[in-house]
Amino acid sequence: MKFSRFLQFAAIFMLMTLALSSCQDDDPYANLKGTFSLTDSTVDGVDAGPVGGTLVFNNDKTGTIDIDYVVGATQFSLSGNFNFTASDNTLTLNPGASDEEVWTRVEDEKNKQSFAFDVPQAGALKGVVLIFTK
């Protein structure tokens, strides 16, 4: 009888622990801090042309970007300082500004971040994914 009561208590405790741990929000900024190198890209799911540059996220939600990537036959460059906000699935550079960039977060790991966005080209939208590593 005592053992049965113990099992009931243990089961309830485990369920409560599981329920409460699933309620915790992950910090969307935790894996962003530091300097990342642009190492690869895809356009519409296919490996794209040459890429290069860095993306730096500071603790105070500021950063710098200096990257080059290719979509089709067009080379794109982004450079400068920015402020940013992050959620579980988006990164917004310069929120609310005329040069705001909203990227969808594809991977969120300590040493790897991947972001997706669309680029208009030749009357169509091309799906770009930029892959950054530390």
XYZ file of C-alpha atoms in Angstrom:
134
model
C 0.000 0.000 0.000
C 2.783 2.417 0.890
C 4.644 1.480 -2.302
C 1.506 2.102 -4.399
C 1.048 5.526 -2.809
C 4.716 6.323 -3.503
C 4.289 5.375 -7.189
C 1.231 7.621 -7.472
C 3.129 10.513 -5.926
C 6.160 9.904 -8.171
C 3.970 9.770 -11.293
C 2.197 13.017 -10.390
C 5.523 14.709 -9.614
C 6.984 13.621 -12.969
C 3.927 14.867 -14.875
C 4.045 18.244 -13.121
C 7.775 18.578 -13.811
C 7.263 17.768 -17.483
C 4.330 20.169 -17.792
C 6.191 23.040 -16.151
C 9.392 22.514 -18.120
C 7.488 22.662 -21.417
C 6.090 26.072 -20.403
C 9.529 27.674 -20.239
C 10.413 30.037 -23.074
C 13.804 29.665 -24.659
C 15.823 32.856 -24.832
C 15.767 33.823 -28.543
C 18.961 35.847 -28.025
C 21.010 33.132 -26.288
C 22.664 31.707 -29.412
C 23.045 34.996 -31.291
C 25.851 36.596 -29.304
C 29.190 36.713 -31.082
C 30.743 36.815 -34.541
C 29.447 34.574 -37.320
C 30.964 34.015 -40.767
C 28.756 33.621 -43.826
C 29.820 30.182 -45.057
C 27.093 28.986 -47.431
C 23.812 29.893 -49.090
C 20.994 28.361 -51.068
C 18.527 29.866 -53.519
C 15.250 27.989 -53.893
C 16.871 25.018 -52.161
C 19.901 24.776 -54.477
C 23.475 25.661 -53.470
C 24.146 29.227 -54.593
C 27.219 31.131 -55.711
C 30.106 32.421 -53.644
C 29.451 34.015 -50.261
C 31.564 35.780 -47.674
C 31.624 38.191 -44.794
C 30.690 38.467 -41.143
C 27.675 39.129 -38.969
C 28.263 40.308 -35.374
C 25.628 40.312 -32.620
C 26.440 42.254 -29.442
C 24.864 41.760 -25.998
C 23.134 45.158 -26.205
C 21.077 44.111 -29.287
C 23.296 45.997 -31.718
C 25.558 44.546 -34.349
C 27.465 44.925 -37.586
C 27.061 43.214 -40.915
C 29.391 42.988 -43.898
C 28.298 40.170 -46.214
C 28.176 39.352 -49.925
C 26.025 36.668 -51.549
C 24.774 35.793 -55.032
C 21.235 35.197 -56.292
C 21.267 34.039 -59.903
C 23.694 36.344 -61.684
C 23.237 39.216 -59.209
C 25.599 39.870 -56.316
C 24.090 41.407 -53.187
C 25.965 43.190 -50.399
C 24.807 44.244 -46.957
C 27.037 46.309 -44.698
C 26.745 48.611 -41.729
C 25.592 48.814 -38.139
C 22.167 47.704 -36.962
C 19.861 47.208 -33.996
C 17.983 43.934 -33.815
C 15.153 42.026 -32.201
C 14.700 38.279 -32.184
C 11.982 35.746 -31.519
C 11.998 31.982 -31.792
C 11.556 32.135 -35.553
C 12.471 35.639 -36.741
C 15.350 38.080 -36.680
C 14.606 41.725 -37.441
C 17.479 44.046 -38.323
C 16.718 47.756 -37.783
C 13.118 47.194 -36.649
C 10.781 49.985 -37.726
C 13.378 51.709 -39.926
C 13.153 52.226 -43.684
C 15.934 49.664 -44.178
C 14.309 47.035 -41.936
C 15.189 43.426 -42.807
C 13.043 40.554 -41.492
C 14.599 37.111 -41.744
C 13.064 33.773 -40.781
C 15.294 31.757 -38.493
C 15.877 28.303 -40.002
C 18.560 27.091 -37.575
C 19.264 28.396 -34.090
C 22.349 26.735 -32.665
C 25.210 28.124 -30.601
C 27.710 27.822 -33.465
C 25.356 27.954 -36.446
C 22.591 30.332 -37.486
C 20.624 30.111 -40.734
C 18.169 32.727 -41.953
C 15.703 32.681 -44.860
C 14.174 35.570 -46.799
C 12.878 36.338 -50.288
C 14.657 38.379 -52.955
C 12.794 39.694 -56.013
C 14.554 38.784 -59.235
C 13.320 38.797 -62.849
C 9.693 39.220 -61.797
C 9.777 36.334 -59.310
C 10.641 35.874 -55.655
C 13.682 33.734 -54.939
C 13.941 32.007 -51.562
C 17.385 32.677 -50.088
C 18.897 30.927 -47.066
C 22.129 32.316 -45.607
C 24.130 29.976 -43.374
C 26.448 31.486 -40.744
C 28.899 29.627 -38.505
C 31.219 30.613 -35.644
